[in-house]
Amino acid sequence: MGPQPDWATQRLQRAVVLNEETTRHGRSRPARGLSRAEVEGGGEKIPGLAARQAAAKLLAAVVDAHTPLDGLTDHDHGHPNFRALEMRDRSLVRAILATALRYRGTIARLVARRLERPLPPKAHQLSHVLHVAAAQILFLDIPDSAAVDLAVTHAKSDPRTARFSGLVNGVLRGIARDKADALPTELDRHDDTPEWFRDRLAAAYGAGKAQAILAAHRVEAPIDFTVKSDPERWALAFGGIVLPTGSVRVERLAAGVAELPGFAEGEWWVQDAAASLPARLLGDVAGRRVADLCAAPGGKTAQLVLAGAEVTALDSSRNRLKRLDENLQRLQLPATLVEGDALKYEPDALFDAVLLDAPCSSTGTVRRHPDVPWTKAPEDIAKLADLQSRLLASAARMVRPGGRLVFSNCSLDPAEGELLVAAFLAEHPHIALDPIQPGDVPGADPFIASNGAIRTTPADLDLGRPEISGLDGFFAARFLRLP
Ligand SMILES: C[S@@+](CC[C@H](N)C(=O)[O-])C[C@H]1O[C@@H](n2cnc3c(N)ncnc32)[C@H](O)[C@@H]1O
């Protein structure tokens, strides 16, 4: 790929709601940071400092302790440093972290270039301070001087990093000075994610497609809606487009989802276009008894109920089932909810059809969750694939003879998809693959693989503009229980 098009940077810049005080602070102060005494005397009062401190702490939690970012940045149960922030600082922290993780390799190389020798292990926290600042300097609409100044003050505020504050100043000023020349060259490389992840993508998809997927991971995903009816009307209302799959796609929302027209009336729900495919693979489910075995938060349950099925929605997580309940109530789409383990669940009667949208590594959602490659490891994929195999075997026992079973997940890894299905079929002679046919699901034909399953990646669905292109990575296979 040539130099990274400007849209990537511009889009990130638009994404950040600037903290006005931070900007003013940055413009009016000399970029020297505050002394330790000044910081200790009133650190929380320095505009923007607490946000940078929280961002560095959360970055450490993600890359060092492999803690998923969603939990850390939850408004009710997230990290205390995050919850202590004002709402707009929380948005800023989220934007900094998403950027720092999306471009982690690029940022690491630009930082390393400016260091005479690697940072000592004792100063490991310093790398997080530098990454948080570099993410702002390179990609966000925050004045360089503000980012540098706050990083210097931040370094001084921590006894482990205080003596490196001069180095922080020098490194970050250098990055700011050279970014116009250095950044495009670095962006030509696509090694922002850990090596294990890149290697597995290349092994699964070949070097070219793997690179296209990695490029797509740098772009924040658009927002897709599944609408109950009249997609054209909602596309018009939201300023979006209707995709070939029938989903409505919006590049960016001006307001929160709950403020959009039709939310309270339950006219639509947010669901990636790829995630809308598996439930539809069950075909005409009107009047059929259908089990949705890993159901929460309920996007696929809603599709099945809307299609006229009598749905039993099962999930092992009480909290997530509660969310599913709230979602279905808003959508006015009733289902029977069961809190339980799909490995052990024994229905009173076999189902006409079963959907298993299994828990997985989520490597298909890196555009939305750039922490995933940093919080997961190959061992997790192996463990999750094992769990999915057991769940699939259990799901197969719940389908009546002649009934359909769909297995899906949002992983890009064949160990959780193609390979798992091949092994499952070999071990279950009473189950046959029911290959997905062209025309089965509108708009899905381009994603039907030669093995009869559906495979999507973020590099698919090229709509001409990267910011409205792509799909979550999904795998879906359909089976028949033989009579
Ligand atoms: C990928 S999510 C499902 C998303 C959902 N199908 C949708 O479309 O909104 C996986 C779900 O599986 C649930 N889960 C994990 N292990 C389970 C088990 N053994 N039995 C039932 N549910 C399980 C999780 O709580 C999680 O809600």
Coordinates of C-alpha atoms and ligand atoms in Angstrom, one line a residue:
M1 CA 0.0 0.0 0.0
G2 CA 1.2 3.5 -0.7
P3 CA 1.3 6.3 1.9
Q4 CA -1.7 6.0 4.2
P5 CA -4.5 8.1 2.8
D6 CA -5.2 11.2 4.8
W7 CA -8.8 10.0 5.6
A8 CA -7.4 7.7 8.3
T9 CA -5.9 10.5 10.2
Q10 CA -8.7 13.0 9.4
R11 CA -11.3 10.6 10.6
L12 CA -9.6 9.9 13.9
Q13 CA -9.2 13.6 14.4
R14 CA -12.9 14.2 13.8
A15 CA -13.7 11.4 16.2
V16 CA -12.3 13.1 19.2
V17 CA -14.3 15.6 21.1
L18 CA -11.7 17.9 22.3
N19 CA -11.4 18.9 25.9
E20 CA -11.3 22.7 25.5
E21 CA -9.5 23.2 28.7
T22 CA -6.8 20.8 27.6
T23 CA -6.4 22.7 24.4
R24 CA -6.1 26.0 26.1
H25 CA -3.8 24.7 28.7
G26 CA -1.6 23.3 25.9
R27 CA -1.5 26.5 23.9
S28 CA -0.9 28.9 26.7
R29 CA 1.8 27.0 28.7
P30 CA 5.4 26.5 27.8
A31 CA 5.9 22.8 27.0
R32 CA 8.0 22.1 30.1
G33 CA 5.4 20.2 32.2
L34 CA 4.9 21.0 35.9
S35 CA 7.4 20.2 38.6
R36 CA 6.7 17.2 40.8
A37 CA 5.9 19.5 43.7
E38 CA 3.4 21.4 41.6
V39 CA 1.8 18.1 40.5
E40 CA 1.6 16.7 43.9
G41 CA 0.2 19.9 45.2
G42 CA -2.9 19.6 43.0
G43 CA -2.4 17.0 40.3
E44 CA -6.1 16.4 39.8
K45 CA -6.6 20.1 39.1
I46 CA -4.3 20.1 36.0
P47 CA -6.7 20.0 33.1
G48 CA -6.3 16.8 31.1
L49 CA -3.7 15.2 33.3
A50 CA -6.0 12.7 35.0
A51 CA -7.2 11.6 31.6
R52 CA -3.6 10.9 30.4
Q53 CA -2.8 9.1 33.6
A54 CA -5.9 7.0 33.3
A55 CA -5.1 6.3 29.6
A56 CA -1.6 5.1 30.5
K57 CA -2.9 3.0 33.3
L58 CA -5.5 1.3 31.1
L59 CA -3.0 0.8 28.3
A60 CA -0.8 -1.0 30.8
A61 CA -3.8 -3.2 31.9
V62 CA -4.5 -4.1 28.2
V63 CA -1.0 -4.8 27.0
D64 CA 0.7 -6.0 30.2
A65 CA -2.2 -7.8 32.0
H66 CA -4.2 -8.6 28.9
T67 CA -7.4 -7.1 30.3
P68 CA -10.1 -6.4 27.8
L69 CA -10.8 -2.7 27.2
D70 CA -14.6 -2.9 27.3
G71 CA -14.6 -3.9 30.9
L72 CA -12.0 -1.3 31.9
T73 CA -14.0 1.5 30.2
D74 CA -17.4 0.5 31.4
H75 CA -19.2 3.5 32.9
D76 CA -20.6 1.6 35.8
H77 CA -18.0 -1.2 36.5
G78 CA -14.9 0.1 34.8
H79 CA -11.5 0.9 36.2
P80 CA -11.8 3.4 39.1
N81 CA -9.4 5.8 37.4
F82 CA -11.7 5.8 34.4
R83 CA -14.9 6.2 36.4
A84 CA -13.4 9.1 38.3
L85 CA -13.3 11.1 35.0
E86 CA -15.8 13.6 33.6
M87 CA -17.8 12.1 30.7
R88 CA -15.9 14.1 28.0
D89 CA -12.6 13.0 29.5
R90 CA -13.8 9.4 29.3
S91 CA -14.5 9.9 25.6
L92 CA -11.0 11.3 25.2
V93 CA -9.4 8.4 27.1
R94 CA -11.4 5.9 24.9
A95 CA -10.2 7.7 21.7
I96 CA -6.6 7.8 22.9
L97 CA -6.6 4.1 23.8
A98 CA -8.3 3.0 20.6
T99 CA -5.7 4.9 18.7
A100 CA -2.7 3.8 20.8
L101 CA -3.8 0.1 20.3
R102 CA -4.8 0.4 16.6
Y103 CA -1.4 1.9 15.7
R104 CA 0.7 0.3 18.4
G105 CA 3.4 -1.0 16.2
T106 CA 3.7 2.2 14.3
I107 CA 3.9 4.2 17.5
A108 CA 6.5 1.8 19.0
R109 CA 8.8 2.2 16.1
L110 CA 8.6 5.9 16.0
V111 CA 9.3 6.0 19.8
A112 CA 12.2 3.5 19.5
R113 CA 13.8 5.6 16.8
R114 CA 14.1 8.5 19.2
L115 CA 15.6 6.5 22.0
E116 CA 19.4 5.9 22.1
R117 CA 18.9 2.7 24.0
P118 CA 15.8 0.7 25.0
L119 CA 14.1 1.9 28.2
P120 CA 15.2 0.1 31.4
P121 CA 12.7 -2.5 32.7
K122 CA 12.1 -0.4 35.8
A123 CA 10.9 2.5 33.6
H124 CA 8.4 0.3 31.8
Q125 CA 5.5 2.6 32.8
L126 CA 7.3 5.3 30.8
S127 CA 6.6 3.4 27.5
H128 CA 2.8 3.8 28.3
V129 CA 3.2 7.5 29.0
L130 CA 5.1 7.9 25.7
H131 CA 2.6 5.8 23.7
V132 CA -0.4 7.8 25.1
A133 CA 1.3 11.1 24.1
A134 CA 2.5 9.8 20.7
A135 CA -1.0 8.6 19.9
Q136 CA -2.3 12.2 20.4
I137 CA 0.6 13.8 18.5
L138 CA 0.4 11.5 15.5
F139 CA -3.3 10.8 15.1
L140 CA -5.6 13.0 17.2
D141 CA -6.6 16.6 17.0
I142 CA -4.8 17.7 20.1
P143 CA -2.0 20.3 19.9
D144 CA 1.4 18.7 20.1
S145 CA 2.5 21.1 22.8
A146 CA -0.4 20.0 25.0
A147 CA 0.3 16.3 24.5
V148 CA 4.0 16.8 25.2
D149 CA 3.5 19.1 28.2
L150 CA 1.0 16.8 29.9
A151 CA 3.3 13.7 29.3
V152 CA 6.2 15.5 30.9
T153 CA 4.0 16.5 33.9
H154 CA 2.7 12.9 33.9
A155 CA 6.2 11.5 34.0
K156 CA 7.2 13.8 36.8
S157 CA 4.1 12.8 38.8
D158 CA 5.3 9.2 39.2
P159 CA 8.5 8.4 41.2
R160 CA 9.2 5.5 38.8
T161 CA 9.4 7.8 35.8
A162 CA 10.2 11.2 37.2
R163 CA 13.9 11.2 36.3
F164 CA 13.0 10.5 32.7
S165 CA 10.9 13.6 32.2
G166 CA 13.6 15.3 30.1
L167 CA 13.8 12.2 27.9
V168 CA 10.0 12.3 27.5
N169 CA 10.2 15.9 26.4
G170 CA 13.0 15.1 23.9
V171 CA 11.4 12.0 22.4
L172 CA 7.9 13.5 22.0
R173 CA 9.2 16.8 20.5
G174 CA 11.2 14.8 18.1
I175 CA 8.2 12.7 17.1
A176 CA 6.1 15.9 16.7
R177 CA 8.8 17.6 14.6
D178 CA 9.3 14.7 12.2
K179 CA 5.8 13.3 11.9
A180 CA 5.0 14.6 8.5
D181 CA 8.0 12.8 7.0
A182 CA 8.3 9.7 9.2
L183 CA 4.6 8.7 9.7
P184 CA 3.7 7.9 6.0
T185 CA 6.7 5.6 5.7
E186 CA 5.9 3.8 8.9
L187 CA 2.2 3.4 7.9
D188 CA 3.3 1.5 4.8
R189 CA 4.1 -1.4 7.2
H190 CA 1.2 -3.3 8.6
D191 CA 2.6 -4.6 11.8
D192 CA 0.6 -2.7 14.4
T193 CA -0.6 -6.0 15.9
P194 CA 1.4 -8.8 17.7
E195 CA 3.4 -11.2 15.5
W196 CA 1.3 -14.2 16.5
F197 CA -1.8 -12.5 15.1
R198 CA -0.2 -11.4 11.9
D199 CA 1.3 -14.9 11.3
R200 CA -2.1 -16.6 11.8
L201 CA -3.8 -14.2 9.4
A202 CA -1.2 -14.8 6.8
A203 CA -1.3 -18.6 7.2
A204 CA -5.1 -18.5 6.9
Y205 CA -5.7 -16.0 4.1
G206 CA -2.3 -15.6 2.4
A207 CA 0.0 -12.5 2.6
G208 CA -2.1 -10.2 0.4
K209 CA -5.4 -10.7 2.0
A210 CA -3.9 -10.7 5.5
Q211 CA -2.4 -7.3 4.7
A212 CA -5.7 -6.0 3.5
I213 CA -7.4 -7.2 6.7
L214 CA -4.6 -5.5 8.8
A215 CA -5.2 -2.3 6.8
A216 CA -8.9 -2.5 7.5
H217 CA -8.2 -2.9 11.2
R218 CA -6.8 0.6 11.2
V219 CA -10.1 2.1 10.3
E220 CA -12.9 2.4 12.9
A221 CA -15.9 0.4 11.8
P222 CA -19.1 2.2 10.6
I223 CA -22.3 1.5 12.4
D224 CA -24.8 -1.0 11.0
F225 CA -28.5 -1.2 11.9
T226 CA -30.9 -4.1 11.4
V227 CA -34.3 -2.5 10.8
K228 CA -37.7 -4.1 11.2
S229 CA -38.9 -2.7 7.9
D230 CA -38.3 0.0 5.2
P231 CA -34.4 0.2 5.2
E232 CA -34.6 3.0 2.7
R233 CA -36.5 5.2 5.1
W234 CA -34.1 4.6 7.9
A235 CA -31.1 5.2 5.7
L236 CA -32.6 8.5 4.8
A237 CA -33.3 9.3 8.4
F238 CA -29.8 8.5 9.6
G239 CA -28.0 9.9 6.5
G240 CA -26.7 6.4 5.7
I241 CA -26.9 3.8 2.9
V242 CA -28.7 0.4 2.5
L243 CA -26.2 -2.4 2.1
P244 CA -26.8 -5.4 -0.3
T245 CA -27.6 -7.5 2.8
G246 CA -30.4 -5.1 3.8
S247 CA -28.6 -3.5 6.8
V248 CA -28.5 0.2 7.1
R249 CA -25.0 1.6 7.3
V250 CA -23.9 4.9 8.8
E251 CA -20.4 6.1 8.8
R252 CA -20.6 8.1 12.0
L253 CA -23.4 9.1 14.4
A254 CA -23.9 12.7 15.4
A255 CA -25.8 11.6 18.5
G256 CA -25.9 8.6 20.9
V257 CA -27.8 5.6 19.6
A258 CA -30.6 6.1 22.2
E259 CA -31.2 9.6 20.8
L260 CA -31.9 8.4 17.2
P261 CA -35.4 8.4 15.8
G262 CA -37.0 5.0 16.2
F263 CA -35.0 3.9 19.2
A264 CA -37.7 4.2 21.8
E265 CA -40.3 2.7 19.3
G266 CA -38.0 -0.3 18.9
E267 CA -37.8 0.1 15.1
W268 CA -34.2 -1.2 14.8
W269 CA -31.1 -2.4 16.6
V270 CA -27.4 -2.1 16.1
Q271 CA -25.9 -5.1 14.5
D272 CA -23.0 -5.5 12.1
A273 CA -24.0 -6.6 8.6
A274 CA -22.0 -9.8 8.9
A275 CA -23.6 -10.6 12.3
S276 CA -27.0 -10.4 10.6
L277 CA -26.3 -13.3 8.3
P278 CA -26.2 -16.4 10.5
A279 CA -29.8 -16.2 11.8
R280 CA -31.0 -15.9 8.2
L281 CA -29.3 -19.1 7.2
L282 CA -32.0 -21.0 9.1
G283 CA -34.4 -20.1 6.2
D284 CA -38.1 -19.7 6.8
V285 CA -38.6 -20.0 10.5
A286 CA -42.1 -18.7 10.8
G287 CA -44.1 -20.8 13.3
R288 CA -41.0 -22.9 14.0
R289 CA -39.5 -23.7 17.5
V290 CA -36.0 -22.3 17.4
A291 CA -33.3 -22.3 20.0
D292 CA -30.7 -19.5 20.2
L293 CA -28.2 -21.1 22.4
C294 CA -25.7 -18.3 23.2
A295 CA -28.2 -15.5 22.7
A296 CA -27.2 -12.4 24.6
P297 CA -27.3 -9.5 24.0
G298 CA -29.9 -10.7 21.5
G299 CA -29.3 -9.4 18.0
K300 CA -29.9 -12.7 16.4
T301 CA -32.8 -13.6 18.8
A302 CA -34.5 -10.4 17.6
Q303 CA -34.1 -11.4 14.0
L304 CA -35.5 -14.9 14.7
V305 CA -38.6 -13.5 16.6
L306 CA -39.1 -10.9 13.9
A307 CA -39.1 -13.7 11.3
G308 CA -42.0 -15.3 13.2
A309 CA -40.1 -18.0 15.1
E310 CA -41.1 -19.2 18.6
V311 CA -37.6 -18.6 20.2
T312 CA -36.0 -20.0 23.3
A313 CA -33.1 -17.7 24.0
L314 CA -30.5 -19.3 26.3
D315 CA -27.4 -17.7 27.8
S316 CA -25.2 -18.6 30.8
S317 CA -24.6 -15.0 31.9
R318 CA -27.3 -13.5 34.1
N319 CA -26.1 -10.0 33.4
R320 CA -26.1 -10.5 29.7
L321 CA -29.4 -12.2 29.7
K322 CA -30.8 -9.1 31.5
R323 CA -29.5 -7.0 28.7
L324 CA -31.1 -9.3 26.2
D325 CA -34.4 -9.0 28.1
E326 CA -34.2 -5.2 28.0
N327 CA -33.3 -5.2 24.3
L328 CA -36.2 -7.5 23.4
Q329 CA -38.6 -5.4 25.5
R330 CA -37.6 -2.3 23.6
L331 CA -38.0 -4.1 20.3
Q332 CA -41.3 -5.6 21.4
L333 CA -40.1 -9.0 20.2
P334 CA -41.0 -11.6 22.8
A335 CA -39.0 -14.8 23.4
T336 CA -38.7 -17.4 26.2
L337 CA -35.5 -16.6 28.1
V338 CA -33.5 -19.3 29.9
E339 CA -30.4 -18.8 32.0
G340 CA -28.4 -21.9 31.6
D341 CA -25.3 -23.7 30.2
A342 CA -25.7 -24.8 26.6
L343 CA -23.4 -27.7 27.4
K344 CA -25.9 -29.1 29.9
Y345 CA -29.3 -27.8 28.7
E346 CA -31.9 -30.4 28.1
P347 CA -35.0 -29.0 26.4
D348 CA -38.4 -30.6 26.9
A349 CA -38.7 -31.3 23.2
L350 CA -36.2 -31.1 20.3
F351 CA -36.2 -27.9 18.3
D352 CA -37.0 -27.5 14.7
A353 CA -33.9 -25.4 14.3
V354 CA -30.9 -24.4 16.5
L355 CA -28.6 -21.4 16.2
L356 CA -25.3 -21.5 18.1
D357 CA -23.5 -18.2 17.9
A358 CA -20.6 -19.3 20.1
P359 CA -18.3 -17.4 22.4
C360 CA -15.0 -16.9 20.4
S361 CA -11.7 -15.0 20.2
S362 CA -13.6 -12.1 18.6
T363 CA -10.7 -11.6 16.2
G364 CA -13.2 -10.6 13.6
T365 CA -14.1 -7.4 15.6
V366 CA -10.7 -5.8 15.8
R367 CA -11.9 -2.7 14.0
R368 CA -14.3 -2.1 16.9
H369 CA -12.1 -3.7 19.6
P370 CA -8.4 -2.9 18.8
D371 CA -7.4 -4.4 22.1
V372 CA -8.3 -8.0 21.0
P373 CA -5.0 -9.0 19.5
W374 CA -3.3 -7.7 22.6
T375 CA -5.5 -9.4 25.1
K376 CA -5.8 -12.8 23.4
A377 CA -3.1 -15.4 22.6
P378 CA -2.9 -18.6 20.5
E379 CA -3.6 -20.6 23.6
D380 CA -6.9 -18.8 24.0
I381 CA -7.9 -19.6 20.5
A382 CA -7.2 -23.3 21.1
K383 CA -9.2 -23.2 24.4
L384 CA -12.1 -21.4 22.8
A385 CA -12.1 -23.8 19.8
D386 CA -12.4 -26.7 22.2
L387 CA -15.3 -25.0 24.0
Q388 CA -17.0 -24.3 20.7
S389 CA -16.6 -27.9 19.6
R390 CA -18.3 -29.1 22.8
L391 CA -21.1 -26.5 22.4
L392 CA -21.6 -27.6 18.8
A393 CA -21.9 -31.2 19.8
S394 CA -24.4 -30.3 22.5
A395 CA -26.4 -28.1 20.1
A396 CA -26.6 -30.9 17.6
R397 CA -28.3 -33.0 20.2
M398 CA -31.1 -30.4 20.5
V399 CA -32.2 -30.4 16.9
R400 CA -35.0 -32.7 15.7
P401 CA -34.2 -35.2 12.9
G402 CA -34.5 -33.2 9.6
G403 CA -34.0 -29.9 11.4
R404 CA -31.3 -27.3 10.7
L405 CA -28.4 -26.2 12.8
V406 CA -26.3 -23.1 12.3
F407 CA -23.0 -22.5 13.9
S408 CA -21.4 -19.1 13.8
N409 CA -18.8 -16.8 15.5
C410 CA -17.0 -13.6 15.0
S411 CA -13.5 -15.1 14.8
L412 CA -11.2 -14.8 11.8
D413 CA -9.3 -17.9 12.8
P414 CA -9.9 -21.2 10.9
A415 CA -9.3 -23.1 14.2
E416 CA -12.6 -21.7 15.3
G417 CA -14.3 -22.1 11.9
E418 CA -13.3 -24.2 8.9
L419 CA -11.1 -26.7 10.8
L420 CA -13.6 -27.0 13.7
V421 CA -16.5 -27.8 11.3
A422 CA -14.5 -30.4 9.4
A423 CA -13.6 -32.2 12.7
F424 CA -17.2 -31.9 13.9
L425 CA -18.6 -33.5 10.7
A426 CA -16.1 -36.3 10.9
E427 CA -17.2 -37.1 14.4
H428 CA -21.0 -36.8 13.9
P429 CA -22.2 -39.1 11.2
H430 CA -25.8 -38.2 11.9
I431 CA -25.1 -34.6 10.9
A432 CA -24.5 -33.4 7.3
L433 CA -23.2 -30.1 6.0
D434 CA -26.1 -28.2 4.4
P435 CA -24.0 -26.0 2.0
I436 CA -25.2 -22.4 1.8
Q437 CA -26.4 -21.7 -1.7
P438 CA -26.3 -18.5 -3.8
G439 CA -29.6 -16.6 -3.2
D440 CA -30.2 -18.1 0.3
V441 CA -29.5 -14.8 1.9
P442 CA -29.8 -11.5 0.0
G443 CA -26.3 -9.9 -0.4
A444 CA -24.5 -12.8 1.1
D445 CA -23.4 -14.6 -2.2
P446 CA -19.9 -13.0 -2.2
F447 CA -19.2 -14.5 1.2
I448 CA -20.0 -18.1 0.4
A449 CA -16.7 -20.0 0.5
S450 CA -15.9 -23.1 -1.6
N451 CA -16.7 -25.3 1.5
G452 CA -20.3 -24.1 1.6
A453 CA -19.8 -21.9 4.7
I454 CA -19.9 -18.2 5.0
R455 CA -16.7 -16.3 5.6
T456 CA -16.5 -12.6 6.0
T457 CA -13.5 -10.4 6.8
P458 CA -13.1 -6.7 7.4
A459 CA -11.3 -6.5 4.0
D460 CA -14.6 -7.6 2.2
L461 CA -17.5 -5.5 1.0
D462 CA -15.4 -2.7 -0.7
L463 CA -17.7 0.2 -1.2
G464 CA -15.1 2.5 -2.6
R465 CA -14.5 4.5 0.6
P466 CA -12.7 2.6 3.4
E467 CA -14.6 4.4 6.1
I468 CA -17.9 2.9 5.0
S469 CA -16.5 -0.4 3.7
G470 CA -15.8 -3.8 5.4
L471 CA -17.6 -6.2 7.6
D472 CA -16.8 -7.8 10.9
G473 CA -15.0 -11.1 10.4
F474 CA -17.6 -13.9 10.7
F475 CA -17.8 -17.6 10.1
A476 CA -21.1 -19.4 9.7
A477 CA -21.8 -23.0 8.7
R478 CA -25.2 -24.8 8.3
F479 CA -26.0 -28.4 9.0
L480 CA -28.9 -30.8 8.8
R481 CA -29.6 -33.4 11.3
L482 CA -30.2 -36.5 9.2
P483 CA -33.6 -38.2 9.7
Ligands
LIG1 C1 -20.9 -14.1 20.9 S1 -21.9 -13.8 22.2 C2 -23.5 -14.1 21.5 C3 -24.0 -12.9 20.8 C4 -25.5 -13.1 20.4 N1 -25.7 -14.3 19.7 C5 -26.0 -11.9 19.6 O1 -26.2 -12.0 18.4 O2 -26.3 -10.9 20.2 C6 -21.7 -15.3 23.1 C7 -22.6 -15.5 24.3 O3 -22.4 -16.9 24.7 C8 -22.7 -16.9 26.1 N2 -22.1 -18.2 26.6 C9 -20.8 -18.5 26.8 N3 -20.7 -19.8 27.2 C10 -22.0 -20.2 27.3 C11 -22.5 -21.5 27.6 N4 -21.8 -22.5 28.0 N5 -23.9 -21.6 27.6 C12 -24.7 -20.6 27.2 N6 -24.2 -19.4 26.9 C13 -22.9 -19.2 26.9 C14 -22.0 -15.6 26.6 O4 -22.5 -15.2 27.9 C15 -22.3 -14.6 25.5 O5 -23.5 -13.9 25.8

